[in-house]
Amino acid sequence: MNIAFAGNPNVGKTALINAIAGSKLKVGNWPGVTVEKKEAEFKYKGEKIQLVDLPGTYSLSPYTVEERITRDFIINEDPDCVINVIDSTNLERNLYLTLLLMEMEKPIVIALNIFDEFEKSGYKIDLDKFKKYLGIDVIPTVATKNKGLNELMDKAIEVAKSKKHYKEMKYSLLFDRFIENEINKLIEKLKKEKLPNKYPLRWLAIKLIEKDEYIIQILKKETEKDISSLAKEHIMVIEERFNDDTETILTEARYGIINGILKDTLKKPKNYNIPFTEKVDKIVTNKYLGLPIFLALMYIVFKLTFDGSGPFIDWVDGFINGYIGKYVSLALTGAPNWLNSLVINGIIGGVGLVLTFVPLMLFIYFFLALLEESGYMSRAAFVLDKIMHSIGLNGKSFIPMILGFGCNVPAIYATRALENEKDRKLTAVLVPFMSCGARLPIYALFTGVFFVKYQAYVVLLMYILGIAVAIVVGLLLKNTKPFETAKSPLLLELPPYRVPSAKMLFGSMWIRTKAFLRKAGSIILMAMIILWAAINLPYGSTPNNSYLAKAAKVVAPVFTPAGFNKWQAVASVLPGIIAKESVVGALGQTLGVEKKSEKKKTSFIQDTRKQIMGLIKATIDSFRNMFISFTPGIFKIESISNSTFSQKIRTVFTPLSAFSYMVFMLLFIPCIVTLAAIKQEFGWGLMFFEIGLLTIIPYIVSVIVYQGGRLLGFH
Amino acid sequence: MPLSMANKDKFLKITNIVGGRNVKQRLSALGLYPGSVIKMVTNDFGGPLIVEVNNSKIAIGRGMAQKILVNEI
């Protein structure tokens, strides 16, 4: 049995679905678009239920992706029942969508959600009369307190089972007699055409009268006929009579119906306002305070996310590479060396890489859900709208950008907070220019060798350069077709502040992290094996004559204009795609600096105990980092103590070419995990575009830097 | 007058929306259509503004607010 949930944004639909489906929820994207799709399969009282969460929408016009998805789903997938979740404290607007859904003639049950607040604030509704007017069953629910959920599901199943009758279902809500007359005349005409019977004729007639281009186009494709001409005469008659365009006339007519019902059934309290929301908004959306408050909140989110997840990331890294790796390697004793290396460095290394991101994902998704569900996110968009508008981005784009300074991967996923698809794409394209934490070791190495006195300034310059390049690229892309965003002016609801339930936050955090593991994991693993092959084959080669080194020797002259044409520098670029910090290690290897490896013999039990103790310590450290210490740990720069390394670096780089190399590394592909995140969220197309962009731009900029530097007399 | 010129705390009635079907449709889905009564909550003359309609607050970009014509009531 197929049950779809539809409703306005911010009506507690997600909370309701979480409460019903819980851990069974899976999150993905609707095919071809980046709108999040949640679905679940489970058994309820012996009935197999397929639950689908339709995107939150205010209407079913053809103008936004979300609304088209909802429409197409209801028409094409023919759900057995649509549960329309509505905010009972805002019936007038919510019922607008209800009427549109009813026009589609599918079995509907209404969940009158947030009913506790409704009663508390003094509203009264005559439920029986209300149901009779609508001709639909209405169940009061409180998703956050698990109230009314069973009744809702029981009713939905009951309604769904009576499905065969739905075509005979007569909703008693009609437009005024004049409009209704024209609709009926058009229906008669449509009956004579052979149209796919998935379209209810009355709905089709209404859409044609509303001049709905989208449905006209679809019908043209499906039937190779243009039936829009049938409606022309009726559109003219109606527009002449009411002296307005049909879209507006029908919209007002629907609100007329709603107001009629509510007048007879709803008693509003004399003075309804939410004092808490009013008070908070006065401060948070204040002309002067808004921005500082936003920045302070962002700092807190940034700090808690990266400082809190850091110790767990280190622990996971040690657990997979040190502990699991060691014992898998032991188990492979006797196997050929290349196999051992492939398994340990390629496969386990890849799995380890994916898993080290899990703590970060959990933290970031938790805070994103908190910002979103509490209602603050839309205030942030309001506060930032003016600033971000000037560089062609939506106010909410600020959040992924800031997160990008910690790590690009969660930043890519954070673009989910943006409603507009093109805004999301442009933001995701620009995120990699934000200098993430993993690039610091590279800066630390080179500034430690060449710019000891000005270390901090040079590093700061890198951050600023990244932002500057992002702004320039943003301005250039904004006027190209795939990223054109200027046409989406701000229009959004500022929902009342609500305390999100812990269940909801943790649920959202877990299902999204699971999707990351499933979707991004496989791509990363594949890329890791390919990279392993490039770096290590032919097997038994030294860093001097691997395929990578040979290729680097051929490609190196290309980088002459950028100042770093030694093969060691070029060969170290590729491992940087695994993770930027591995550039330092790769340089060490290609330059022939020995790494000291310490191997102490420890027993399995000792090792296991060490891992458990490590996890406990990581938990303690995480709390301490988040709530006690106040200096973000990632900004620490490691000092370079290895003097032979420093000497060898000087044989390959000059100060200017080192600076140019740092610029290249700043702007080059951040890592495969970021690429995998872009693939997961936006598909192959944007990923390859990003690879191209992040290869060409760093080349151009580092050439400009090197040649410009030479002109200024640096070397 | 356009909505963008209205003062804080005033009650307003929408008289007309000048704009494409897209704009009209998006606004009316949020309860903003000719005839609806709204209240100006925040208007700092620069950047977006906030209005209240049926208990819900809506943030509207300045450009769009210029296309909504209102009368003070």
PDB file of N, CA, C and O in Angstrom, chain A residues 58-59 61 63 89-90 92-93 96 123 210-212 245 247-248 251-252 255 259 272 278 281 285 287 382 385-386 489-494, chain B residues 8 21-34 41-42 44 46-50 52-62 64:
ATOM      1  N   TYR A  58       3.653  24.941  -0.968  1.00  0.00           N
ATOM      2  CA  TYR A  58       2.495  25.759  -0.613  1.00  0.00           C
ATOM      3  C   TYR A  58       1.372  25.604  -1.633  1.00  0.00           C
ATOM      4  O   TYR A  58       0.227  25.856  -1.343  1.00  0.00           O
ATOM      5  N   SER A  59       1.735  25.254  -2.863  1.00  0.00           N
ATOM      6  CA  SER A  59       0.691  25.072  -3.868  1.00  0.00           C
ATOM      7  C   SER A  59       1.155  24.008  -4.844  1.00  0.00           C
ATOM      8  O   SER A  59       2.157  23.342  -4.616  1.00  0.00           O
ATOM      9  N   SER A  61       1.519  24.661  -8.296  1.00  0.00           N
ATOM     10  CA  SER A  61       1.730  25.341  -9.568  1.00  0.00           C
ATOM     11  C   SER A  61       2.884  24.674 -10.287  1.00  0.00           C
ATOM     12  O   SER A  61       3.616  23.888  -9.697  1.00  0.00           O
ATOM     13  N   TYR A  63       5.566  26.034 -11.279  1.00  0.00           N
ATOM     14  CA  TYR A  63       6.732  26.923 -11.337  1.00  0.00           C
ATOM     15  C   TYR A  63       7.934  26.470 -10.521  1.00  0.00           C
ATOM     16  O   TYR A  63       9.030  26.936 -10.732  1.00  0.00           O
ATOM     17  N   THR A  89      -2.726  25.777  13.326  1.00  0.00           N
ATOM     18  CA  THR A  89      -2.750  27.171  13.745  1.00  0.00           C
ATOM     19  C   THR A  89      -2.718  28.113  12.539  1.00  0.00           C
ATOM     20  O   THR A  89      -2.665  29.326  12.700  1.00  0.00           O
ATOM     21  N   ASN A  90      -2.701  27.551  11.342  1.00  0.00           N
ATOM     22  CA  ASN A  90      -2.663  28.400  10.146  1.00  0.00           C
ATOM     23  C   ASN A  90      -3.507  27.757   9.051  1.00  0.00           C
ATOM     24  O   ASN A  90      -3.036  27.430   7.974  1.00  0.00           O
ATOM     25  N   GLU A  92      -6.042  28.750   7.129  1.00  0.00           N
ATOM     26  CA  GLU A  92      -6.414  29.384   5.877  1.00  0.00           C
ATOM     27  C   GLU A  92      -5.410  29.074   4.766  1.00  0.00           C
ATOM     28  O   GLU A  92      -5.783  28.629   3.696  1.00  0.00           O
ATOM     29  N   ARG A  93      -4.119  29.281   5.079  1.00  0.00           N
ATOM     30  CA  ARG A  93      -3.137  29.039   4.047  1.00  0.00           C
ATOM     31  C   ARG A  93      -2.964  27.552   3.747  1.00  0.00           C
ATOM     32  O   ARG A  93      -2.821  27.143   2.603  1.00  0.00           O
ATOM     33  N   TYR A  96      -5.366  25.838   1.374  1.00  0.00           N
ATOM     34  CA  TYR A  96      -5.216  26.137  -0.044  1.00  0.00           C
ATOM     35  C   TYR A  96      -4.617  24.931  -0.770  1.00  0.00           C
ATOM     36  O   TYR A  96      -5.116  24.502  -1.807  1.00  0.00           O
ATOM     37  N   TYR A 123      -7.915  28.398  20.116  1.00  0.00           N
ATOM     38  CA  TYR A 123      -8.725  28.122  18.935  1.00  0.00           C
ATOM     39  C   TYR A 123      -9.779  27.066  19.255  1.00  0.00           C
ATOM     40  O   TYR A 123      -9.579  26.198  20.101  1.00  0.00           O
ATOM     41  N   GLU A 210      -6.692  27.420 -16.199  1.00  0.00           N
ATOM     42  CA  GLU A 210      -5.654  28.215 -15.543  1.00  0.00           C
ATOM     43  C   GLU A 210      -4.437  28.447 -16.451  1.00  0.00           C
ATOM     44  O   GLU A 210      -3.440  29.025 -16.013  1.00  0.00           O
ATOM     45  N   LYS A 211      -4.475  27.964 -17.661  1.00  0.00           N
ATOM     46  CA  LYS A 211      -3.390  28.123 -18.633  1.00  0.00           C
ATOM     47  C   LYS A 211      -2.078  27.516 -18.123  1.00  0.00           C
ATOM     48  O   LYS A 211      -1.010  28.108 -18.230  1.00  0.00           O
ATOM     49  N   ASP A 212      -2.180  26.337 -17.570  1.00  0.00           N
ATOM     50  CA  ASP A 212      -1.017  25.673 -16.979  1.00  0.00           C
ATOM     51  C   ASP A 212      -0.133  25.085 -18.101  1.00  0.00           C
ATOM     52  O   ASP A 212      -0.421  24.027 -18.642  1.00  0.00           O
ATOM     53  N   ASP A 245      -7.301  37.813 -14.803  1.00  0.00           N
ATOM     54  CA  ASP A 245      -6.896  36.593 -15.485  1.00  0.00           C
ATOM     55  C   ASP A 245      -7.362  35.361 -14.703  1.00  0.00           C
ATOM     56  O   ASP A 245      -7.557  35.422 -13.485  1.00  0.00           O
ATOM     57  N   GLU A 247      -6.083  32.652 -13.673  1.00  0.00           N
ATOM     58  CA  GLU A 247      -5.291  32.122 -12.564  1.00  0.00           C
ATOM     59  C   GLU A 247      -5.643  32.824 -11.259  1.00  0.00           C
ATOM     60  O   GLU A 247      -5.870  32.193 -10.233  1.00  0.00           O
ATOM     61  N   THR A 248      -5.680  34.170 -11.333  1.00  0.00           N
ATOM     62  CA  THR A 248      -6.024  34.946 -10.150  1.00  0.00           C
ATOM     63  C   THR A 248      -7.467  34.671  -9.719  1.00  0.00           C
ATOM     64  O   THR A 248      -7.744  34.528  -8.526  1.00  0.00           O
ATOM     65  N   THR A 251      -7.644  31.338  -7.980  1.00  0.00           N
ATOM     66  CA  THR A 251      -6.966  31.405  -6.682  1.00  0.00           C
ATOM     67  C   THR A 251      -7.866  32.086  -5.656  1.00  0.00           C
ATOM     68  O   THR A 251      -8.062  31.578  -4.548  1.00  0.00           O
ATOM     69  N   GLU A 252      -8.422  33.239  -6.060  1.00  0.00           N
ATOM     70  CA  GLU A 252      -9.290  33.949  -5.124  1.00  0.00           C
ATOM     71  C   GLU A 252     -10.537  33.134  -4.806  1.00  0.00           C
ATOM     72  O   GLU A 252     -11.021  33.144  -3.680  1.00  0.00           O
ATOM     73  N   TYR A 255      -9.644  30.651  -2.132  1.00  0.00           N
ATOM     74  CA  TYR A 255      -9.597  31.293  -0.811  1.00  0.00           C
ATOM     75  C   TYR A 255     -10.999  31.647  -0.337  1.00  0.00           C
ATOM     76  O   TYR A 255     -11.291  31.628   0.857  1.00  0.00           O
ATOM     77  N   ASN A 259     -12.405  30.525   3.201  1.00  0.00           N
ATOM     78  CA  ASN A 259     -12.919  31.476   4.190  1.00  0.00           C
ATOM     79  C   ASN A 259     -14.351  31.154   4.580  1.00  0.00           C
ATOM     80  O   ASN A 259     -14.732  31.316   5.736  1.00  0.00           O
ATOM     81  N   TYR A 272      -4.231  36.344  18.872  1.00  0.00           N
ATOM     82  CA  TYR A 272      -3.305  35.238  18.753  1.00  0.00           C
ATOM     83  C   TYR A 272      -1.945  35.747  18.344  1.00  0.00           C
ATOM     84  O   TYR A 272      -1.755  36.263  17.257  1.00  0.00           O
ATOM     85  N   GLU A 278       7.926  36.445  18.819  1.00  0.00           N
ATOM     86  CA  GLU A 278       7.994  37.895  18.619  1.00  0.00           C
ATOM     87  C   GLU A 278       9.247  38.473  19.256  1.00  0.00           C
ATOM     88  O   GLU A 278       9.974  39.251  18.654  1.00  0.00           O
ATOM     89  N   ASP A 281      12.471  37.313  17.512  1.00  0.00           N
ATOM     90  CA  ASP A 281      12.626  37.927  16.191  1.00  0.00           C
ATOM     91  C   ASP A 281      13.017  39.396  16.270  1.00  0.00           C
ATOM     92  O   ASP A 281      13.728  39.898  15.409  1.00  0.00           O
ATOM     93  N   THR A 285      16.266  39.480  13.978  1.00  0.00           N
ATOM     94  CA  THR A 285      16.130  40.089  12.653  1.00  0.00           C
ATOM     95  C   THR A 285      16.367  41.596  12.699  1.00  0.00           C
ATOM     96  O   THR A 285      16.093  42.308  11.746  1.00  0.00           O
ATOM     97  N   LYS A 287      18.016  45.150  12.478  1.00  0.00           N
ATOM     98  CA  LYS A 287      18.880  45.736  11.456  1.00  0.00           C
ATOM     99  C   LYS A 287      20.364  45.679  11.825  1.00  0.00           C
ATOM    100  O   LYS A 287      21.208  45.382  11.005  1.00  0.00           O
ATOM    101  N   PHE A 382      17.029  35.659   5.834  1.00  0.00           N
ATOM    102  CA  PHE A 382      16.518  37.028   5.841  1.00  0.00           C
ATOM    103  C   PHE A 382      17.640  38.022   6.120  1.00  0.00           C
ATOM    104  O   PHE A 382      17.813  39.012   5.410  1.00  0.00           O
ATOM    105  N   ASP A 385      20.260  38.207   3.219  1.00  0.00           N
ATOM    106  CA  ASP A 385      19.783  38.362   1.843  1.00  0.00           C
ATOM    107  C   ASP A 385      20.454  39.511   1.110  1.00  0.00           C
ATOM    108  O   ASP A 385      20.882  39.378  -0.022  1.00  0.00           O
ATOM    109  N   LYS A 386      20.571  40.653   1.786  1.00  0.00           N
ATOM    110  CA  LYS A 386      21.084  41.849   1.128  1.00  0.00           C
ATOM    111  C   LYS A 386      22.553  41.670   0.701  1.00  0.00           C
ATOM    112  O   LYS A 386      22.932  41.999  -0.406  1.00  0.00           O
ATOM    113  N   PRO A 489      13.881  35.890  -6.350  1.00  0.00           N
ATOM    114  CA  PRO A 489      13.868  36.818  -5.228  1.00  0.00           C
ATOM    115  C   PRO A 489      13.426  36.101  -3.951  1.00  0.00           C
ATOM    116  O   PRO A 489      12.748  35.082  -4.008  1.00  0.00           O
ATOM    117  N   LEU A 490      13.853  36.660  -2.844  1.00  0.00           N
ATOM    118  CA  LEU A 490      13.532  36.048  -1.555  1.00  0.00           C
ATOM    119  C   LEU A 490      12.029  36.078  -1.296  1.00  0.00           C
ATOM    120  O   LEU A 490      11.382  37.108  -1.424  1.00  0.00           O
ATOM    121  N   LEU A 491      11.488  34.940  -0.951  1.00  0.00           N
ATOM    122  CA  LEU A 491      10.093  34.860  -0.508  1.00  0.00           C
ATOM    123  C   LEU A 491      10.003  33.622   0.354  1.00  0.00           C
ATOM    124  O   LEU A 491      10.002  32.514  -0.150  1.00  0.00           O
ATOM    125  N   LEU A 492      10.007  33.815   1.652  1.00  0.00           N
ATOM    126  CA  LEU A 492       9.928  32.620   2.475  1.00  0.00           C
ATOM    127  C   LEU A 492       9.250  32.877   3.799  1.00  0.00           C
ATOM    128  O   LEU A 492       9.188  34.006   4.277  1.00  0.00           O
ATOM    129  N   GLU A 493       8.726  31.791   4.338  1.00  0.00           N
ATOM    130  CA  GLU A 493       8.008  31.875   5.588  1.00  0.00           C
ATOM    131  C   GLU A 493       8.995  31.870   6.741  1.00  0.00           C
ATOM    132  O   GLU A 493      10.010  31.181   6.693  1.00  0.00           O
ATOM    133  N   LEU A 494       8.715  32.665   7.767  1.00  0.00           N
ATOM    134  CA  LEU A 494       9.507  32.592   8.989  1.00  0.00           C
ATOM    135  C   LEU A 494       8.644  31.873  10.018  1.00  0.00           C
ATOM    136  O   LEU A 494       7.793  32.481  10.647  1.00  0.00           O
TER     137      LEU A 494
ATOM    138  N   LYS B   8       6.044  50.186   9.360  1.00  0.00           N
ATOM    139  CA  LYS B   8       5.963  49.146  10.360  1.00  0.00           C
ATOM    140  C   LYS B   8       4.641  49.239  11.141  1.00  0.00           C
ATOM    141  O   LYS B   8       4.152  50.346  11.401  1.00  0.00           O
ATOM    142  N   ARG B  21       2.984  35.561 -13.905  1.00  0.00           N
ATOM    143  CA  ARG B  21       2.144  34.535 -13.280  1.00  0.00           C
ATOM    144  C   ARG B  21       2.903  33.795 -12.197  1.00  0.00           C
ATOM    145  O   ARG B  21       2.339  33.398 -11.185  1.00  0.00           O
ATOM    146  N   ASN B  22       4.199  33.622 -12.443  1.00  0.00           N
ATOM    147  CA  ASN B  22       5.035  32.937 -11.463  1.00  0.00           C
ATOM    148  C   ASN B  22       4.982  33.648 -10.112  1.00  0.00           C
ATOM    149  O   ASN B  22       4.699  33.043  -9.076  1.00  0.00           O
ATOM    150  N   VAL B  23       5.223  34.959 -10.153  1.00  0.00           N
ATOM    151  CA  VAL B  23       5.229  35.747  -8.921  1.00  0.00           C
ATOM    152  C   VAL B  23       3.860  35.701  -8.248  1.00  0.00           C
ATOM    153  O   VAL B  23       3.744  35.444  -7.053  1.00  0.00           O
ATOM    154  N   LYS B  24       2.824  35.920  -9.026  1.00  0.00           N
ATOM    155  CA  LYS B  24       1.465  35.922  -8.469  1.00  0.00           C
ATOM    156  C   LYS B  24       1.144  34.595  -7.796  1.00  0.00           C
ATOM    157  O   LYS B  24       0.599  34.548  -6.701  1.00  0.00           O
ATOM    158  N   GLN B  25       1.494  33.512  -8.501  1.00  0.00           N
ATOM    159  CA  GLN B  25       1.174  32.186  -7.987  1.00  0.00           C
ATOM    160  C   GLN B  25       1.912  31.902  -6.679  1.00  0.00           C
ATOM    161  O   GLN B  25       1.343  31.395  -5.724  1.00  0.00           O
ATOM    162  N   ARG B  26       3.195  32.261  -6.643  1.00  0.00           N
ATOM    163  CA  ARG B  26       3.976  32.009  -5.425  1.00  0.00           C
ATOM    164  C   ARG B  26       3.438  32.812  -4.266  1.00  0.00           C
ATOM    165  O   ARG B  26       3.369  32.334  -3.133  1.00  0.00           O
ATOM    166  N   LEU B  27       3.057  34.064  -4.533  1.00  0.00           N
ATOM    167  CA  LEU B  27       2.543  34.902  -3.461  1.00  0.00           C
ATOM    168  C   LEU B  27       1.186  34.408  -2.968  1.00  0.00           C
ATOM    169  O   LEU B  27       0.946  34.326  -1.771  1.00  0.00           O
ATOM    170  N   SER B  28       0.325  34.052  -3.911  1.00  0.00           N
ATOM    171  CA  SER B  28      -1.018  33.672  -3.478  1.00  0.00           C
ATOM    172  C   SER B  28      -0.999  32.358  -2.711  1.00  0.00           C
ATOM    173  O   SER B  28      -1.802  32.136  -1.818  1.00  0.00           O
ATOM    174  N   ALA B  29      -0.039  31.480  -3.034  1.00  0.00           N
ATOM    175  CA  ALA B  29       0.057  30.227  -2.285  1.00  0.00           C
ATOM    176  C   ALA B  29       0.420  30.487  -0.830  1.00  0.00           C
ATOM    177  O   ALA B  29       0.132  29.693   0.055  1.00  0.00           O
ATOM    178  N   LEU B  30       1.038  31.629  -0.576  1.00  0.00           N
ATOM    179  CA  LEU B  30       1.390  31.976   0.804  1.00  0.00           C
ATOM    180  C   LEU B  30       0.297  32.836   1.450  1.00  0.00           C
ATOM    181  O   LEU B  30       0.469  33.320   2.558  1.00  0.00           O
ATOM    182  N   GLY B  31      -0.785  33.027   0.747  1.00  0.00           N
ATOM    183  CA  GLY B  31      -1.890  33.795   1.306  1.00  0.00           C
ATOM    184  C   GLY B  31      -1.856  35.268   0.923  1.00  0.00           C
ATOM    185  O   GLY B  31      -2.602  36.068   1.473  1.00  0.00           O
ATOM    186  N   LEU B  32      -0.997  35.644   0.005  1.00  0.00           N
ATOM    187  CA  LEU B  32      -0.908  37.039  -0.422  1.00  0.00           C
ATOM    188  C   LEU B  32      -1.539  37.187  -1.812  1.00  0.00           C
ATOM    189  O   LEU B  32      -0.922  36.857  -2.807  1.00  0.00           O
ATOM    190  N   TYR B  33      -2.792  37.663  -1.829  1.00  0.00           N
ATOM    191  CA  TYR B  33      -3.492  37.841  -3.094  1.00  0.00           C
ATOM    192  C   TYR B  33      -4.351  39.086  -2.963  1.00  0.00           C
ATOM    193  O   TYR B  33      -4.602  39.553  -1.848  1.00  0.00           O
ATOM    194  N   PRO B  34      -4.793  39.654  -4.074  1.00  0.00           N
ATOM    195  CA  PRO B  34      -5.596  40.867  -3.984  1.00  0.00           C
ATOM    196  C   PRO B  34      -6.786  40.644  -3.055  1.00  0.00           C
ATOM    197  O   PRO B  34      -7.521  39.683  -3.220  1.00  0.00           O
ATOM    198  N   VAL B  41       5.469  43.933   9.567  1.00  0.00           N
ATOM    199  CA  VAL B  41       6.156  43.635  10.827  1.00  0.00           C
ATOM    200  C   VAL B  41       7.513  44.336  10.883  1.00  0.00           C
ATOM    201  O   VAL B  41       7.852  44.978  11.868  1.00  0.00           O
ATOM    202  N   THR B  42       8.295  44.181   9.842  1.00  0.00           N
ATOM    203  CA  THR B  42       9.618  44.802   9.800  1.00  0.00           C
ATOM    204  C   THR B  42       9.844  45.397   8.421  1.00  0.00           C
ATOM    205  O   THR B  42       9.658  44.707   7.421  1.00  0.00           O
ATOM    206  N   ASP B  44      12.923  47.797   7.140  1.00  0.00           N
ATOM    207  CA  ASP B  44      14.075  48.654   7.439  1.00  0.00           C
ATOM    208  C   ASP B  44      14.516  49.461   6.227  1.00  0.00           C
ATOM    209  O   ASP B  44      15.593  50.027   6.225  1.00  0.00           O
ATOM    210  N   GLY B  46      15.572  48.845   2.935  1.00  0.00           N
ATOM    211  CA  GLY B  46      16.881  48.340   2.502  1.00  0.00           C
ATOM    212  C   GLY B  46      16.891  46.881   2.889  1.00  0.00           C
ATOM    213  O   GLY B  46      16.645  46.566   4.045  1.00  0.00           O
ATOM    214  N   GLY B  47      17.083  45.993   1.960  1.00  0.00           N
ATOM    215  CA  GLY B  47      17.005  44.571   2.274  1.00  0.00           C
ATOM    216  C   GLY B  47      15.556  44.126   2.318  1.00  0.00           C
ATOM    217  O   GLY B  47      14.651  44.905   2.071  1.00  0.00           O
ATOM    218  N   PRO B  48      15.326  42.860   2.626  1.00  0.00           N
ATOM    219  CA  PRO B  48      13.963  42.328   2.601  1.00  0.00           C
ATOM    220  C   PRO B  48      13.106  42.861   3.744  1.00  0.00           C
ATOM    221  O   PRO B  48      13.617  43.444   4.692  1.00  0.00           O
ATOM    222  N   LEU B  49      11.784  42.674   3.639  1.00  0.00           N
ATOM    223  CA  LEU B  49      10.896  43.087   4.721  1.00  0.00           C
ATOM    224  C   LEU B  49      10.080  41.880   5.195  1.00  0.00           C
ATOM    225  O   LEU B  49      10.078  40.833   4.559  1.00  0.00           O
ATOM    226  N   ILE B  50       9.425  42.056   6.328  1.00  0.00           N
ATOM    227  CA  ILE B  50       8.628  40.952   6.867  1.00  0.00           C
ATOM    228  C   ILE B  50       7.184  41.406   7.051  1.00  0.00           C
ATOM    229  O   ILE B  50       6.939  42.469   7.616  1.00  0.00           O
ATOM    230  N   GLU B  52       3.021  40.020   8.093  1.00  0.00           N
ATOM    231  CA  GLU B  52       2.292  38.944   8.760  1.00  0.00           C
ATOM    232  C   GLU B  52       0.971  38.752   8.043  1.00  0.00           C
ATOM    233  O   GLU B  52       0.271  39.725   7.750  1.00  0.00           O
ATOM    234  N   VAL B  53       0.651  37.512   7.731  1.00  0.00           N
ATOM    235  CA  VAL B  53      -0.630  37.205   7.114  1.00  0.00           C
ATOM    236  C   VAL B  53      -1.156  35.921   7.743  1.00  0.00           C
ATOM    237  O   VAL B  53      -0.427  34.940   7.827  1.00  0.00           O
ATOM    238  N   ASN B  54      -2.379  35.954   8.234  1.00  0.00           N
ATOM    239  CA  ASN B  54      -2.962  34.799   8.948  1.00  0.00           C
ATOM    240  C   ASN B  54      -2.000  34.161   9.925  1.00  0.00           C
ATOM    241  O   ASN B  54      -1.692  32.988   9.796  1.00  0.00           O
ATOM    242  N   ASN B  55      -1.476  34.896  10.829  1.00  0.00           N
ATOM    243  CA  ASN B  55      -0.571  34.355  11.857  1.00  0.00           C
ATOM    244  C   ASN B  55       0.772  33.899  11.354  1.00  0.00           C
ATOM    245  O   ASN B  55       1.564  33.400  12.127  1.00  0.00           O
ATOM    246  N   SER B  56       1.035  33.945  10.057  1.00  0.00           N
ATOM    247  CA  SER B  56       2.371  33.498   9.678  1.00  0.00           C
ATOM    248  C   SER B  56       3.161  34.668   9.118  1.00  0.00           C
ATOM    249  O   SER B  56       2.617  35.583   8.520  1.00  0.00           O
ATOM    250  N   LYS B  57       4.460  34.607   9.390  1.00  0.00           N
ATOM    251  CA  LYS B  57       5.328  35.696   8.964  1.00  0.00           C
ATOM    252  C   LYS B  57       5.998  35.321   7.662  1.00  0.00           C
ATOM    253  O   LYS B  57       6.511  34.214   7.525  1.00  0.00           O
ATOM    254  N   ILE B  58       6.007  36.260   6.744  1.00  0.00           N
ATOM    255  CA  ILE B  58       6.615  35.996   5.447  1.00  0.00           C
ATOM    256  C   ILE B  58       7.685  37.061   5.177  1.00  0.00           C
ATOM    257  O   ILE B  58       7.427  38.251   5.323  1.00  0.00           O
ATOM    258  N   ALA B  59       8.880  36.600   4.817  1.00  0.00           N
ATOM    259  CA  ALA B  59       9.939  37.530   4.412  1.00  0.00           C
ATOM    260  C   ALA B  59       9.861  37.708   2.899  1.00  0.00           C
ATOM    261  O   ALA B  59       9.756  36.730   2.162  1.00  0.00           O
ATOM    262  N   ILE B  60       9.867  38.955   2.463  1.00  0.00           N
ATOM    263  CA  ILE B  60       9.737  39.240   1.032  1.00  0.00           C
ATOM    264  C   ILE B  60      10.907  40.119   0.582  1.00  0.00           C
ATOM    265  O   ILE B  60      11.201  41.126   1.224  1.00  0.00           O
ATOM    266  N   GLY B  61      11.550  39.725  -0.497  1.00  0.00           N
ATOM    267  CA  GLY B  61      12.638  40.533  -1.037  1.00  0.00           C
ATOM    268  C   GLY B  61      12.121  41.892  -1.488  1.00  0.00           C
ATOM    269  O   GLY B  61      10.970  42.023  -1.887  1.00  0.00           O
ATOM    270  N   ARG B  62      12.984  42.889  -1.402  1.00  0.00           N
ATOM    271  CA  ARG B  62      12.544  44.261  -1.713  1.00  0.00           C
ATOM    272  C   ARG B  62      12.000  44.384  -3.147  1.00  0.00           C
ATOM    273  O   ARG B  62      11.004  45.053  -3.383  1.00  0.00           O
ATOM    274  N   MET B  64      10.508  42.178  -4.978  1.00  0.00           N
ATOM    275  CA  MET B  64       9.173  41.616  -5.091  1.00  0.00           C
ATOM    276  C   MET B  64       8.153  42.510  -4.385  1.00  0.00           C
ATOM    277  O   MET B  64       7.014  42.662  -4.847  1.00  0.00           O
TER     278      MET B  64
END
